[in-house]
Amino acid sequence: MSRRVVFMGTPEIAATVLGSLCDAGVQVVAAVSQPDRPQGRGYKLVPTPVRVCAEAHGIPVLQPESMKDESFRGEMERLAPDLIVVVAYGKLLPGWLLALPRLGCVNVHVSLLPRYRGAAPMQRAIMAGERETGVTLMYMEAGLDTGDIIASEAFAIGDEDNLQTVHDRSAAVGAALLCRTLPLIFAGEAPRTPQDHSRATYAAKITKEDCHLDLKRPANVLCATVRGLSPAPLAYVLLPGGRQLKIVKAKAGEGSGIPGTVLAVDRTADGSVTVATGEGTLILLRVKPEGKGEMSAGDFVRGRGIAPGDLLC
C-alpha cells in the first residue's frame, strides 16, 4: 500500500525530524517550508533549515507565501500524499489541506498536550518553572493543537536546562517517537485519545515585553525566564542610560536590597554581577551588551565600569 509522506516545517527542530524520517527510509515526496527570509546585517536571503535538509536528501521543496496559493494547492493535490507530517510549520493549515491525505495530518508538538498549546511551548514551560515537558503526536484538526493524541513521551527539565537544551532533547525525542509510531499510523491502527480541554493551557508567542525582566519579581522566577529565552531572543534589563543588557546565563542567590540595585561586581574573567530582586538576588554570569557579542559578566564590568549602587531596570 502507498505510504507517500509530505513533510511540513521550517526551523531547526523540524529539520531534525525530517532528517530522521529520511534516515528511517520513509518515502518523503516533498517538503513544505515557509519562504526564505533575509537575515543579518546584509539582509541576505537564508534558506530555512528544512529546505537545507530536504535538498541534502534530494527532496523537492515547496515554499508558498500563502496557503491560499492556488498553484500550491494544485501541486499538493498532484502529490496525493497518504500522510502529512507537520513540525513547527508556523501557520494554521486550511481545511482542504487537512482533508487531503487519506491517513490525515499528524503534528509533532513539543509539549505534553493539552498543556502549552500554541506558538512557544518550550519557552513557556521553562519560564513557568515546569520540571517536566515532552513531545506529543496528534492528529490535526481545525483548532489550535486540539486534535486527538496518538502518543506522547515526557522528559525532565533540569536546573541547568535552557531553551537550547530542551529544544535539542525535544527534537531527538520527537523524531524517535514519530519513527516508532509511523507503522501504526500507516496501518490505520494508531490510537486516538481525545484531549481533556479543561486542562488546556496556552503558550503565547514570545514578545519583547516577555523578554524585559521585572526585577521586582523573585530571583528564581527571573532565572527561569532567562533560561527559557536563552540562547534567543534573550531576556534583558536596562542599564543606567537606557541601553539594553541581554542576559545569556544567570543564577539565583541570597541577599536583599532595593530591586534592580547592583549589590556586587566580580571583575575577574569569569566574574559576575549581583543584582537585588524582589526576593533574593540575580547573579549575572554571561551577558550580551547592546551592539556587542556575548561575554562574561566580569568582562562586561571591566569594559563598562558598572559598579555597586547602580540601578538596573
Tab-separated table of N, CA and C in Angstrom, residues 15-16 20 29 33 59 75 93 103-104 116 119 123 136 139 142 147 162 190 201 207 214 245 252-253 281 290 293:
chain	number	residue	atom	x	y	z
A	15	ALA	N	13.808	20.321	10.929
A	15	ALA	CA	14.825	19.704	10.081
A	15	ALA	C	15.378	18.431	10.711
A	16	THR	N	15.524	18.425	12.033
A	16	THR	CA	15.994	17.226	12.729
A	16	THR	C	15.030	16.072	12.528
A	20	SER	N	15.549	12.475	10.374
A	20	SER	CA	15.309	11.153	10.962
A	20	SER	C	14.364	10.324	10.096
A	29	VAL	N	7.907	12.607	-0.231
A	29	VAL	CA	7.831	13.018	-1.638
A	29	VAL	C	7.992	14.522	-1.821
A	33	SER	N	8.035	24.312	3.324
A	33	SER	CA	8.625	25.194	4.327
A	33	SER	C	8.198	26.620	4.028
A	59	ILE	N	14.999	15.903	-1.802
A	59	ILE	CA	13.537	16.019	-1.695
A	59	ILE	C	13.097	17.356	-2.284
A	75	GLU	N	-0.362	21.656	-6.657
A	75	GLU	CA	0.803	20.787	-6.509
A	75	GLU	C	0.594	19.757	-5.407
A	93	LEU	N	-3.172	25.186	9.120
A	93	LEU	CA	-3.449	24.564	7.836
A	93	LEU	C	-4.924	24.733	7.484
A	103	LEU	N	-4.583	9.324	5.361
A	103	LEU	CA	-4.248	8.971	6.735
A	103	LEU	C	-4.240	10.178	7.666
A	104	GLY	N	-4.581	11.335	7.118
A	104	GLY	CA	-4.670	12.534	7.933
A	104	GLY	C	-3.373	13.312	8.020
A	116	TYR	N	0.197	23.767	27.277
A	116	TYR	CA	1.073	24.530	26.402
A	116	TYR	C	0.776	24.334	24.919
A	119	ALA	N	2.251	28.724	20.178
A	119	ALA	CA	3.466	29.020	19.417
A	119	ALA	C	4.766	28.796	20.172
A	123	GLN	N	9.509	27.452	25.453
A	123	GLN	CA	9.859	28.654	26.217
A	123	GLN	C	8.954	28.825	27.423
A	136	THR	N	4.296	15.444	22.021
A	136	THR	CA	3.025	14.778	21.747
A	136	THR	C	2.812	14.654	20.246
A	139	TYR	N	-3.288	13.911	15.862
A	139	TYR	CA	-3.978	14.135	14.598
A	139	TYR	C	-4.461	15.575	14.568
A	142	ALA	N	-9.085	21.489	12.848
A	142	ALA	CA	-9.136	22.934	12.607
A	142	ALA	C	-8.673	23.760	13.804
A	147	GLY	N	-6.291	18.457	18.506
A	147	GLY	CA	-6.626	17.157	17.942
A	147	GLY	C	-6.372	15.990	18.876
A	162	ASN	N	18.190	25.080	29.443
A	162	ASN	CA	17.661	26.306	28.859
A	162	ASN	C	16.921	25.953	27.576
A	190	ALA	N	-3.271	3.455	14.695
A	190	ALA	CA	-2.790	4.357	15.741
A	190	ALA	C	-3.929	4.755	16.669
A	201	THR	N	-3.723	24.687	28.519
A	201	THR	CA	-3.102	25.992	28.743
A	201	THR	C	-2.547	26.474	27.408
A	207	THR	N	7.015	37.841	23.205
A	207	THR	CA	7.049	39.248	22.804
A	207	THR	C	8.244	39.949	23.453
A	214	ASP	N	11.386	41.994	34.989
A	214	ASP	CA	10.876	42.836	36.067
A	214	ASP	C	11.623	42.446	37.330
A	245	LEU	N	20.921	45.380	28.264
A	245	LEU	CA	21.911	44.362	28.577
A	245	LEU	C	21.181	43.020	28.542
A	252	ALA	N	20.293	32.225	40.738
A	252	ALA	CA	19.708	32.910	41.895
A	252	ALA	C	20.671	32.829	43.078
A	253	GLY	N	20.657	33.876	43.892
A	253	GLY	CA	21.492	33.895	45.085
A	253	GLY	C	20.757	34.499	46.261
A	281	THR	N	18.694	37.413	45.086
A	281	THR	CA	19.489	38.164	44.128
A	281	THR	C	19.600	37.395	42.817
A	290	GLU	N	24.293	45.659	24.326
A	290	GLU	CA	23.715	46.148	23.082
A	290	GLU	C	24.811	46.443	22.058
A	293	GLY	N	28.997	41.334	21.212
A	293	GLY	CA	28.843	39.899	21.290
A	293	GLY	C	28.706	39.420	22.723
